Amino acid sequence: MAATPQPALIRLVADDPIWREQCHLALVQEGFRVEQQPAPQQLKDLLNSSPTAERPALWVVNLPSERHDLVATLALLQRWRRRDLLTPLLLLADAADEQERAELLETGADDVLVRPFGLREFVARCRAMLRRVHRMEQNARSAQAGAVLEAGSLQLFREQCRVCLNGREVALTPREFRLLECFMLQPGRALSRDQLIEQVWGADYCGNNKSVDVHVLWLRRKLDQPDQPSLFVTVRGIGYRFAPPPR
């Protein structure tokens, strides 16, 4: 049975114990895990955290109102942001006009919430920031997964324009590479010669669509293996279908 994922960890930094506890309670009631500490100690942890410590999903930092403390805090946050570009940061300010909010965002904050605000809005902002991060992580994983196309012992590295078969690189022309990529992105689908011309050669191609047959022949010679069915199946009256070997 798969383990139930833990709720997101939020680190809440604020000096006012009453207000900090209110925010803490609102987040916990919404199912988050929350670590809270007064600002001086917790902000030091930004730069001195153990490599094995759990990285929070979100930092929430209430900025001090005293000018001297504010300048020191912002300097520390800038140092932290240079080290951690990914973890979202929500800054809570007691007062800030449009110019000051813009400056806080330039400092490295992902969002700024100015008091007074309701706890429902506060929790909603936290959720919205975590959703954005989750979508970014999903997109990054999808992009990474899609960077390499695989079919049995055949690998196509899209960003490097390389193809390997049984661990050895196979030399393909740019057109052969694009045609193979087109096939591997649509495994099992019967593609007509006209579809392949449009997707690989381009809609403005003026040559004969028999070029598809020639390039498929070259791919077969380079990639088909003895005693195994061809990767490129002729579909009579239509065109070709890429048939990856069974796993």
PDB file of N, CA, C and O in Angstrom, residues 75-152:
ATOM      1  N   ALA A  75      18.306  42.184   4.051  1.00  0.00           N
ATOM      2  CA  ALA A  75      19.641  41.781   3.594  1.00  0.00           C
ATOM      3  C   ALA A  75      19.834  40.272   3.746  1.00  0.00           C
ATOM      4  O   ALA A  75      20.376  39.598   2.868  1.00  0.00           O
ATOM      5  N   LEU A  76      19.352  39.736   4.859  1.00  0.00           N
ATOM      6  CA  LEU A  76      19.461  38.301   5.081  1.00  0.00           C
ATOM      7  C   LEU A  76      18.605  37.530   4.076  1.00  0.00           C
ATOM      8  O   LEU A  76      19.037  36.501   3.548  1.00  0.00           O
ATOM      9  N   LEU A  77      17.401  38.023   3.814  1.00  0.00           N
ATOM     10  CA  LEU A  77      16.534  37.350   2.849  1.00  0.00           C
ATOM     11  C   LEU A  77      17.138  37.358   1.450  1.00  0.00           C
ATOM     12  O   LEU A  77      16.993  36.384   0.692  1.00  0.00           O
ATOM     13  N   GLN A  78      17.815  38.442   1.096  1.00  0.00           N
ATOM     14  CA  GLN A  78      18.474  38.486  -0.203  1.00  0.00           C
ATOM     15  C   GLN A  78      19.583  37.453  -0.289  1.00  0.00           C
ATOM     16  O   GLN A  78      19.749  36.783  -1.317  1.00  0.00           O
ATOM     17  N   ARG A  79      20.355  37.294   0.777  1.00  0.00           N
ATOM     18  CA  ARG A  79      21.414  36.280   0.805  1.00  0.00           C
ATOM     19  C   ARG A  79      20.809  34.886   0.685  1.00  0.00           C
ATOM     20  O   ARG A  79      21.318  34.024  -0.035  1.00  0.00           O
ATOM     21  N   TRP A  80      19.717  34.658   1.410  1.00  0.00           N
ATOM     22  CA  TRP A  80      19.056  33.359   1.345  1.00  0.00           C
ATOM     23  C   TRP A  80      18.511  33.073  -0.050  1.00  0.00           C
ATOM     24  O   TRP A  80      18.655  31.970  -0.563  1.00  0.00           O
ATOM     25  N   ARG A  81      17.904  34.091  -0.678  1.00  0.00           N
ATOM     26  CA  ARG A  81      17.314  33.885  -1.990  1.00  0.00           C
ATOM     27  C   ARG A  81      18.371  33.525  -3.028  1.00  0.00           C
ATOM     28  O   ARG A  81      18.113  32.736  -3.959  1.00  0.00           O
ATOM     29  N   ARG A  82      19.571  34.056  -2.898  1.00  0.00           N
ATOM     30  CA  ARG A  82      20.639  33.697  -3.830  1.00  0.00           C
ATOM     31  C   ARG A  82      21.012  32.222  -3.700  1.00  0.00           C
ATOM     32  O   ARG A  82      21.476  31.610  -4.655  1.00  0.00           O
ATOM     33  N   ARG A  83      20.812  31.654  -2.520  1.00  0.00           N
ATOM     34  CA  ARG A  83      21.115  30.244  -2.289  1.00  0.00           C
ATOM     35  C   ARG A  83      19.945  29.329  -2.605  1.00  0.00           C
ATOM     36  O   ARG A  83      20.138  28.163  -2.945  1.00  0.00           O
ATOM     37  N   ASP A  84      18.752  29.833  -2.478  1.00  0.00           N
ATOM     38  CA  ASP A  84      17.542  29.018  -2.686  1.00  0.00           C
ATOM     39  C   ASP A  84      16.608  29.775  -3.631  1.00  0.00           C
ATOM     40  O   ASP A  84      15.910  30.699  -3.216  1.00  0.00           O
ATOM     41  N   LEU A  85      16.600  29.362  -4.895  1.00  0.00           N
ATOM     42  CA  LEU A  85      15.789  30.056  -5.885  1.00  0.00           C
ATOM     43  C   LEU A  85      14.385  29.481  -6.004  1.00  0.00           C
ATOM     44  O   LEU A  85      13.536  30.059  -6.680  1.00  0.00           O
ATOM     45  N   LEU A  86      14.144  28.350  -5.335  1.00  0.00           N
ATOM     46  CA  LEU A  86      12.910  27.620  -5.591  1.00  0.00           C
ATOM     47  C   LEU A  86      11.845  27.769  -4.506  1.00  0.00           C
ATOM     48  O   LEU A  86      10.661  27.888  -4.809  1.00  0.00           O
ATOM     49  N   THR A  87      12.251  27.723  -3.232  1.00  0.00           N
ATOM     50  CA  THR A  87      11.253  27.726  -2.159  1.00  0.00           C
ATOM     51  C   THR A  87      10.500  29.056  -2.142  1.00  0.00           C
ATOM     52  O   THR A  87      11.117  30.115  -2.049  1.00  0.00           O
ATOM     53  N   PRO A  88       9.176  29.037  -2.232  1.00  0.00           N
ATOM     54  CA  PRO A  88       8.421  30.290  -2.251  1.00  0.00           C
ATOM     55  C   PRO A  88       8.476  31.011  -0.908  1.00  0.00           C
ATOM     56  O   PRO A  88       8.577  30.383   0.148  1.00  0.00           O
ATOM     57  N   LEU A  89       8.406  32.325  -0.970  1.00  0.00           N
ATOM     58  CA  LEU A  89       8.498  33.185   0.211  1.00  0.00           C
ATOM     59  C   LEU A  89       7.340  34.172   0.205  1.00  0.00           C
ATOM     60  O   LEU A  89       7.173  34.954  -0.734  1.00  0.00           O
ATOM     61  N   LEU A  90       6.523  34.120   1.262  1.00  0.00           N
ATOM     62  CA  LEU A  90       5.433  35.078   1.453  1.00  0.00           C
ATOM     63  C   LEU A  90       5.844  36.033   2.564  1.00  0.00           C
ATOM     64  O   LEU A  90       6.088  35.613   3.692  1.00  0.00           O
ATOM     65  N   LEU A  91       5.925  37.313   2.239  1.00  0.00           N
ATOM     66  CA  LEU A  91       6.267  38.322   3.234  1.00  0.00           C
ATOM     67  C   LEU A  91       4.996  38.988   3.753  1.00  0.00           C
ATOM     68  O   LEU A  91       4.114  39.370   2.977  1.00  0.00           O
ATOM     69  N   LEU A  92       4.917  39.138   5.066  1.00  0.00           N
ATOM     70  CA  LEU A  92       3.810  39.836   5.713  1.00  0.00           C
ATOM     71  C   LEU A  92       4.337  41.150   6.254  1.00  0.00           C
ATOM     72  O   LEU A  92       5.325  41.171   7.005  1.00  0.00           O
ATOM     73  N   ALA A  93       3.726  42.242   5.874  1.00  0.00           N
ATOM     74  CA  ALA A  93       4.195  43.569   6.283  1.00  0.00           C
ATOM     75  C   ALA A  93       3.106  44.281   7.066  1.00  0.00           C
ATOM     76  O   ALA A  93       1.914  44.174   6.754  1.00  0.00           O
ATOM     77  N   ASP A  94       3.547  45.039   8.088  1.00  0.00           N
ATOM     78  CA  ASP A  94       2.593  45.812   8.868  1.00  0.00           C
ATOM     79  C   ASP A  94       2.086  47.014   8.094  1.00  0.00           C
ATOM     80  O   ASP A  94       0.965  47.483   8.302  1.00  0.00           O
ATOM     81  N   ALA A  95       2.915  47.508   7.180  1.00  0.00           N
ATOM     82  CA  ALA A  95       2.534  48.642   6.336  1.00  0.00           C
ATOM     83  C   ALA A  95       3.467  48.666   5.137  1.00  0.00           C
ATOM     84  O   ALA A  95       4.662  48.423   5.280  1.00  0.00           O
ATOM     85  N   ALA A  96       2.917  48.949   3.960  1.00  0.00           N
ATOM     86  CA  ALA A  96       3.748  49.039   2.752  1.00  0.00           C
ATOM     87  C   ALA A  96       2.897  49.621   1.633  1.00  0.00           C
ATOM     88  O   ALA A  96       1.812  49.110   1.349  1.00  0.00           O
ATOM     89  N   ASP A  97       3.408  50.702   1.016  1.00  0.00           N
ATOM     90  CA  ASP A  97       2.690  51.260  -0.121  1.00  0.00           C
ATOM     91  C   ASP A  97       3.106  50.498  -1.383  1.00  0.00           C
ATOM     92  O   ASP A  97       3.869  49.522  -1.332  1.00  0.00           O
ATOM     93  N   GLU A  98       2.615  50.942  -2.536  1.00  0.00           N
ATOM     94  CA  GLU A  98       2.881  50.222  -3.785  1.00  0.00           C
ATOM     95  C   GLU A  98       4.368  50.141  -4.079  1.00  0.00           C
ATOM     96  O   GLU A  98       4.879  49.083  -4.475  1.00  0.00           O
ATOM     97  N   GLN A  99       5.091  51.252  -3.885  1.00  0.00           N
ATOM     98  CA  GLN A  99       6.530  51.258  -4.138  1.00  0.00           C
ATOM     99  C   GLN A  99       7.250  50.290  -3.220  1.00  0.00           C
ATOM    100  O   GLN A  99       8.131  49.529  -3.652  1.00  0.00           O
ATOM    101  N   GLU A 100       6.879  50.268  -1.962  1.00  0.00           N
ATOM    102  CA  GLU A 100       7.543  49.375  -1.004  1.00  0.00           C
ATOM    103  C   GLU A 100       7.220  47.911  -1.303  1.00  0.00           C
ATOM    104  O   GLU A 100       8.092  47.040  -1.186  1.00  0.00           O
ATOM    105  N   ARG A 101       5.992  47.633  -1.724  1.00  0.00           N
ATOM    106  CA  ARG A 101       5.655  46.256  -2.089  1.00  0.00           C
ATOM    107  C   ARG A 101       6.470  45.801  -3.296  1.00  0.00           C
ATOM    108  O   ARG A 101       6.941  44.660  -3.351  1.00  0.00           O
ATOM    109  N   ALA A 102       6.628  46.706  -4.258  1.00  0.00           N
ATOM    110  CA  ALA A 102       7.441  46.372  -5.432  1.00  0.00           C
ATOM    111  C   ALA A 102       8.885  46.075  -5.033  1.00  0.00           C
ATOM    112  O   ALA A 102       9.507  45.142  -5.544  1.00  0.00           O
ATOM    113  N   GLU A 103       9.415  46.860  -4.098  1.00  0.00           N
ATOM    114  CA  GLU A 103      10.786  46.642  -3.650  1.00  0.00           C
ATOM    115  C   GLU A 103      10.926  45.306  -2.922  1.00  0.00           C
ATOM    116  O   GLU A 103      11.939  44.610  -3.059  1.00  0.00           O
ATOM    117  N   LEU A 104       9.900  44.947  -2.154  1.00  0.00           N
ATOM    118  CA  LEU A 104       9.940  43.664  -1.451  1.00  0.00           C
ATOM    119  C   LEU A 104       9.914  42.501  -2.442  1.00  0.00           C
ATOM    120  O   LEU A 104      10.600  41.491  -2.247  1.00  0.00           O
ATOM    121  N   LEU A 105       9.140  42.627  -3.507  1.00  0.00           N
ATOM    122  CA  LEU A 105       9.115  41.585  -4.530  1.00  0.00           C
ATOM    123  C   LEU A 105      10.458  41.496  -5.234  1.00  0.00           C
ATOM    124  O   LEU A 105      10.934  40.401  -5.569  1.00  0.00           O
ATOM    125  N   GLU A 106      11.104  42.644  -5.470  1.00  0.00           N
ATOM    126  CA  GLU A 106      12.430  42.640  -6.083  1.00  0.00           C
ATOM    127  C   GLU A 106      13.462  42.001  -5.158  1.00  0.00           C
ATOM    128  O   GLU A 106      14.442  41.416  -5.619  1.00  0.00           O
ATOM    129  N   THR A 107      13.237  42.084  -3.862  1.00  0.00           N
ATOM    130  CA  THR A 107      14.162  41.488  -2.899  1.00  0.00           C
ATOM    131  C   THR A 107      14.188  39.967  -3.020  1.00  0.00           C
ATOM    132  O   THR A 107      15.177  39.326  -2.704  1.00  0.00           O
ATOM    133  N   GLY A 108      13.109  39.392  -3.489  1.00  0.00           N
ATOM    134  CA  GLY A 108      13.060  37.940  -3.624  1.00  0.00           C
ATOM    135  C   GLY A 108      11.778  37.319  -3.140  1.00  0.00           C
ATOM    136  O   GLY A 108      11.611  36.102  -3.201  1.00  0.00           O
ATOM    137  N   ALA A 109      10.843  38.152  -2.654  1.00  0.00           N
ATOM    138  CA  ALA A 109       9.555  37.616  -2.214  1.00  0.00           C
ATOM    139  C   ALA A 109       8.726  37.190  -3.427  1.00  0.00           C
ATOM    140  O   ALA A 109       8.824  37.772  -4.502  1.00  0.00           O
ATOM    141  N   ASP A 110       7.921  36.154  -3.233  1.00  0.00           N
ATOM    142  CA  ASP A 110       7.008  35.721  -4.285  1.00  0.00           C
ATOM    143  C   ASP A 110       5.641  36.372  -4.148  1.00  0.00           C
ATOM    144  O   ASP A 110       4.876  36.430  -5.107  1.00  0.00           O
ATOM    145  N   ASP A 111       5.339  36.855  -2.937  1.00  0.00           N
ATOM    146  CA  ASP A 111       4.081  37.558  -2.699  1.00  0.00           C
ATOM    147  C   ASP A 111       4.235  38.381  -1.436  1.00  0.00           C
ATOM    148  O   ASP A 111       5.064  38.071  -0.566  1.00  0.00           O
ATOM    149  N   VAL A 112       3.464  39.459  -1.345  1.00  0.00           N
ATOM    150  CA  VAL A 112       3.485  40.344  -0.172  1.00  0.00           C
ATOM    151  C   VAL A 112       2.052  40.568   0.273  1.00  0.00           C
ATOM    152  O   VAL A 112       1.180  40.902  -0.541  1.00  0.00           O
ATOM    153  N   LEU A 113       1.805  40.381   1.559  1.00  0.00           N
ATOM    154  CA  LEU A 113       0.479  40.580   2.142  1.00  0.00           C
ATOM    155  C   LEU A 113       0.616  41.630   3.239  1.00  0.00           C
ATOM    156  O   LEU A 113       1.431  41.478   4.150  1.00  0.00           O
ATOM    157  N   VAL A 114      -0.165  42.707   3.119  1.00  0.00           N
ATOM    158  CA  VAL A 114      -0.048  43.834   4.047  1.00  0.00           C
ATOM    159  C   VAL A 114      -1.197  43.794   5.041  1.00  0.00           C
ATOM    160  O   VAL A 114      -2.363  43.637   4.671  1.00  0.00           O
ATOM    161  N   ARG A 115      -0.857  43.931   6.326  1.00  0.00           N
ATOM    162  CA  ARG A 115      -1.903  43.975   7.363  1.00  0.00           C
ATOM    163  C   ARG A 115      -2.639  45.313   7.316  1.00  0.00           C
ATOM    164  O   ARG A 115      -2.028  46.324   6.950  1.00  0.00           O
ATOM    165  N   PRO A 116      -3.915  45.307   7.674  1.00  0.00           N
ATOM    166  CA  PRO A 116      -4.696  44.173   8.191  1.00  0.00           C
ATOM    167  C   PRO A 116      -5.203  43.272   7.067  1.00  0.00           C
ATOM    168  O   PRO A 116      -5.528  43.743   5.971  1.00  0.00           O
ATOM    169  N   PHE A 117      -5.254  41.976   7.318  1.00  0.00           N
ATOM    170  CA  PHE A 117      -5.832  41.025   6.383  1.00  0.00           C
ATOM    171  C   PHE A 117      -6.502  39.916   7.197  1.00  0.00           C
ATOM    172  O   PHE A 117      -6.160  39.661   8.352  1.00  0.00           O
ATOM    173  N   GLY A 118      -7.453  39.247   6.587  1.00  0.00           N
ATOM    174  CA  GLY A 118      -8.158  38.170   7.258  1.00  0.00           C
ATOM    175  C   GLY A 118      -7.370  36.869   7.173  1.00  0.00           C
ATOM    176  O   GLY A 118      -6.579  36.655   6.253  1.00  0.00           O
ATOM    177  N   LEU A 119      -7.607  36.000   8.133  1.00  0.00           N
ATOM    178  CA  LEU A 119      -6.897  34.722   8.141  1.00  0.00           C
ATOM    179  C   LEU A 119      -7.313  33.847   6.964  1.00  0.00           C
ATOM    180  O   LEU A 119      -6.509  33.043   6.474  1.00  0.00           O
ATOM    181  N   ARG A 120      -8.533  33.987   6.503  1.00  0.00           N
ATOM    182  CA  ARG A 120      -8.960  33.205   5.339  1.00  0.00           C
ATOM    183  C   ARG A 120      -8.160  33.600   4.109  1.00  0.00           C
ATOM    184  O   ARG A 120      -7.741  32.739   3.328  1.00  0.00           O
ATOM    185  N   GLU A 121      -7.946  34.911   3.922  1.00  0.00           N
ATOM    186  CA  GLU A 121      -7.132  35.361   2.798  1.00  0.00           C
ATOM    187  C   GLU A 121      -5.697  34.878   2.956  1.00  0.00           C
ATOM    188  O   GLU A 121      -5.059  34.442   1.993  1.00  0.00           O
ATOM    189  N   PHE A 122      -5.188  34.936   4.178  1.00  0.00           N
ATOM    190  CA  PHE A 122      -3.814  34.497   4.446  1.00  0.00           C
ATOM    191  C   PHE A 122      -3.634  33.030   4.045  1.00  0.00           C
ATOM    192  O   PHE A 122      -2.694  32.673   3.323  1.00  0.00           O
ATOM    193  N   VAL A 123      -4.546  32.172   4.485  1.00  0.00           N
ATOM    194  CA  VAL A 123      -4.456  30.749   4.145  1.00  0.00           C
ATOM    195  C   VAL A 123      -4.615  30.546   2.638  1.00  0.00           C
ATOM    196  O   VAL A 123      -3.910  29.733   2.024  1.00  0.00           O
ATOM    197  N   ALA A 124      -5.525  31.308   2.018  1.00  0.00           N
ATOM    198  CA  ALA A 124      -5.741  31.181   0.578  1.00  0.00           C
ATOM    199  C   ALA A 124      -4.490  31.575  -0.200  1.00  0.00           C
ATOM    200  O   ALA A 124      -4.161  30.950  -1.219  1.00  0.00           O
ATOM    201  N   ARG A 125      -3.796  32.615   0.259  1.00  0.00           N
ATOM    202  CA  ARG A 125      -2.545  33.016  -0.404  1.00  0.00           C
ATOM    203  C   ARG A 125      -1.509  31.901  -0.303  1.00  0.00           C
ATOM    204  O   ARG A 125      -0.797  31.616  -1.264  1.00  0.00           O
ATOM    205  N   CYS A 126      -1.414  31.297   0.863  1.00  0.00           N
ATOM    206  CA  CYS A 126      -0.455  30.194   1.043  1.00  0.00           C
ATOM    207  C   CYS A 126      -0.795  29.050   0.096  1.00  0.00           C
ATOM    208  O   CYS A 126       0.094  28.488  -0.563  1.00  0.00           O
ATOM    209  N   ARG A 127      -2.065  28.696   0.015  1.00  0.00           N
ATOM    210  CA  ARG A 127      -2.478  27.618  -0.876  1.00  0.00           C
ATOM    211  C   ARG A 127      -2.164  27.953  -2.334  1.00  0.00           C
ATOM    212  O   ARG A 127      -1.707  27.102  -3.102  1.00  0.00           O
ATOM    213  N   ALA A 128      -2.435  29.187  -2.740  1.00  0.00           N
ATOM    214  CA  ALA A 128      -2.195  29.596  -4.128  1.00  0.00           C
ATOM    215  C   ALA A 128      -0.707  29.487  -4.469  1.00  0.00           C
ATOM    216  O   ALA A 128      -0.346  29.026  -5.563  1.00  0.00           O
ATOM    217  N   MET A 129       0.164  29.900  -3.544  1.00  0.00           N
ATOM    218  CA  MET A 129       1.597  29.818  -3.805  1.00  0.00           C
ATOM    219  C   MET A 129       2.052  28.370  -3.917  1.00  0.00           C
ATOM    220  O   MET A 129       2.861  28.021  -4.777  1.00  0.00           O
ATOM    221  N   LEU A 130       1.529  27.511  -3.057  1.00  0.00           N
ATOM    222  CA  LEU A 130       1.899  26.095  -3.120  1.00  0.00           C
ATOM    223  C   LEU A 130       1.384  25.450  -4.396  1.00  0.00           C
ATOM    224  O   LEU A 130       2.047  24.581  -4.969  1.00  0.00           O
ATOM    225  N   ARG A 131       0.210  25.861  -4.872  1.00  0.00           N
ATOM    226  CA  ARG A 131      -0.302  25.323  -6.137  1.00  0.00           C
ATOM    227  C   ARG A 131       0.599  25.713  -7.297  1.00  0.00           C
ATOM    228  O   ARG A 131       0.867  24.898  -8.183  1.00  0.00           O
ATOM    229  N   ARG A 132       1.065  26.971  -7.301  1.00  0.00           N
ATOM    230  CA  ARG A 132       1.945  27.414  -8.381  1.00  0.00           C
ATOM    231  C   ARG A 132       3.228  26.601  -8.396  1.00  0.00           C
ATOM    232  O   ARG A 132       3.700  26.181  -9.453  1.00  0.00           O
ATOM    233  N   VAL A 133       3.794  26.380  -7.221  1.00  0.00           N
ATOM    234  CA  VAL A 133       5.028  25.598  -7.139  1.00  0.00           C
ATOM    235  C   VAL A 133       4.789  24.168  -7.604  1.00  0.00           C
ATOM    236  O   VAL A 133       5.594  23.583  -8.327  1.00  0.00           O
ATOM    237  N   HIS A 134       3.655  23.603  -7.201  1.00  0.00           N
ATOM    238  CA  HIS A 134       3.331  22.230  -7.604  1.00  0.00           C
ATOM    239  C   HIS A 134       3.214  22.126  -9.123  1.00  0.00           C
ATOM    240  O   HIS A 134       3.726  21.171  -9.732  1.00  0.00           O
ATOM    241  N   ARG A 135       2.560  23.104  -9.738  1.00  0.00           N
ATOM    242  CA  ARG A 135       2.437  23.084 -11.201  1.00  0.00           C
ATOM    243  C   ARG A 135       3.798  23.213 -11.863  1.00  0.00           C
ATOM    244  O   ARG A 135       4.083  22.536 -12.858  1.00  0.00           O
ATOM    245  N   MET A 136       4.656  24.072 -11.337  1.00  0.00           N
ATOM    246  CA  MET A 136       5.992  24.230 -11.901  1.00  0.00           C
ATOM    247  C   MET A 136       6.793  22.941 -11.802  1.00  0.00           C
ATOM    248  O   MET A 136       7.500  22.546 -12.734  1.00  0.00           O
ATOM    249  N   GLU A 137       6.691  22.263 -10.660  1.00  0.00           N
ATOM    250  CA  GLU A 137       7.406  21.008 -10.484  1.00  0.00           C
ATOM    251  C   GLU A 137       6.878  19.943 -11.435  1.00  0.00           C
ATOM    252  O   GLU A 137       7.654  19.167 -11.998  1.00  0.00           O
ATOM    253  N   GLN A 138       5.564  19.897 -11.607  1.00  0.00           N
ATOM    254  CA  GLN A 138       4.985  18.936 -12.544  1.00  0.00           C
ATOM    255  C   GLN A 138       5.448  19.206 -13.967  1.00  0.00           C
ATOM    256  O   GLN A 138       5.801  18.277 -14.708  1.00  0.00           O
ATOM    257  N   ASN A 139       5.465  20.489 -14.350  1.00  0.00           N
ATOM    258  CA  ASN A 139       5.912  20.841 -15.699  1.00  0.00           C
ATOM    259  C   ASN A 139       7.373  20.480 -15.900  1.00  0.00           C
ATOM    260  O   ASN A 139       7.773  20.010 -16.976  1.00  0.00           O
ATOM    261  N   ALA A 140       8.191  20.713 -14.865  1.00  0.00           N
ATOM    262  CA  ALA A 140       9.614  20.379 -14.966  1.00  0.00           C
ATOM    263  C   ALA A 140       9.809  18.881 -15.117  1.00  0.00           C
ATOM    264  O   ALA A 140      10.632  18.423 -15.914  1.00  0.00           O
ATOM    265  N   ARG A 141       9.050  18.100 -14.329  1.00  0.00           N
ATOM    266  CA  ARG A 141       9.165  16.639 -14.446  1.00  0.00           C
ATOM    267  C   ARG A 141       8.713  16.165 -15.818  1.00  0.00           C
ATOM    268  O   ARG A 141       9.322  15.278 -16.419  1.00  0.00           O
ATOM    269  N   SER A 142       7.639  16.760 -16.334  1.00  0.00           N
ATOM    270  CA  SER A 142       7.144  16.363 -17.651  1.00  0.00           C
ATOM    271  C   SER A 142       8.158  16.693 -18.737  1.00  0.00           C
ATOM    272  O   SER A 142       8.395  15.898 -19.653  1.00  0.00           O
ATOM    273  N   ALA A 143       8.763  17.888 -18.621  1.00  0.00           N
ATOM    274  CA  ALA A 143       9.763  18.281 -19.610  1.00  0.00           C
ATOM    275  C   ALA A 143      10.969  17.361 -19.560  1.00  0.00           C
ATOM    276  O   ALA A 143      11.534  16.976 -20.582  1.00  0.00           O
ATOM    277  N   GLN A 144      11.386  17.023 -18.339  1.00  0.00           N
ATOM    278  CA  GLN A 144      12.538  16.140 -18.188  1.00  0.00           C
ATOM    279  C   GLN A 144      12.230  14.755 -18.740  1.00  0.00           C
ATOM    280  O   GLN A 144      13.048  14.145 -19.416  1.00  0.00           O
ATOM    281  N   ALA A 145      11.036  14.254 -18.421  1.00  0.00           N
ATOM    282  CA  ALA A 145      10.664  12.926 -18.911  1.00  0.00           C
ATOM    283  C   ALA A 145      10.559  12.914 -20.422  1.00  0.00           C
ATOM    284  O   ALA A 145      10.907  11.925 -21.073  1.00  0.00           O
ATOM    285  N   GLY A 146      10.061  14.006 -21.017  1.00  0.00           N
ATOM    286  CA  GLY A 146       9.890  14.057 -22.463  1.00  0.00           C
ATOM    287  C   GLY A 146      11.161  14.354 -23.223  1.00  0.00           C
ATOM    288  O   GLY A 146      11.161  14.339 -24.455  1.00  0.00           O
ATOM    289  N   ALA A 147      12.269  14.634 -22.531  1.00  0.00           N
ATOM    290  CA  ALA A 147      13.519  14.967 -23.206  1.00  0.00           C
ATOM    291  C   ALA A 147      14.166  13.738 -23.817  1.00  0.00           C
ATOM    292  O   ALA A 147      14.993  13.856 -24.715  1.00  0.00           O
ATOM    293  N   VAL A 148      13.818  12.552 -23.333  1.00  0.00           N
ATOM    294  CA  VAL A 148      14.359  11.301 -23.861  1.00  0.00           C
ATOM    295  C   VAL A 148      13.191  10.398 -24.234  1.00  0.00           C
ATOM    296  O   VAL A 148      12.370  10.054 -23.388  1.00  0.00           O
ATOM    297  N   LEU A 149      13.130  10.014 -25.493  1.00  0.00           N
ATOM    298  CA  LEU A 149      12.116   9.081 -25.964  1.00  0.00           C
ATOM    299  C   LEU A 149      12.756   7.703 -26.061  1.00  0.00           C
ATOM    300  O   LEU A 149      13.863   7.566 -26.590  1.00  0.00           O
ATOM    301  N   GLU A 150      12.056   6.680 -25.573  1.00  0.00           N
ATOM    302  CA  GLU A 150      12.621   5.343 -25.554  1.00  0.00           C
ATOM    303  C   GLU A 150      11.650   4.331 -26.144  1.00  0.00           C
ATOM    304  O   GLU A 150      10.440   4.434 -25.956  1.00  0.00           O
ATOM    305  N   ALA A 151      12.221   3.374 -26.851  1.00  0.00           N
ATOM    306  CA  ALA A 151      11.457   2.250 -27.396  1.00  0.00           C
ATOM    307  C   ALA A 151      12.389   1.047 -27.383  1.00  0.00           C
ATOM    308  O   ALA A 151      13.258   0.916 -28.249  1.00  0.00           O
ATOM    309  N   GLY A 152      12.224   0.196 -26.380  1.00  0.00           N
ATOM    310  CA  GLY A 152      13.146  -0.929 -26.231  1.00  0.00           C
ATOM    311  C   GLY A 152      14.556  -0.432 -25.994  1.00  0.00           C
ATOM    312  O   GLY A 152      14.808   0.375 -25.097  1.00  0.00           O
TER     313      GLY A 152
END
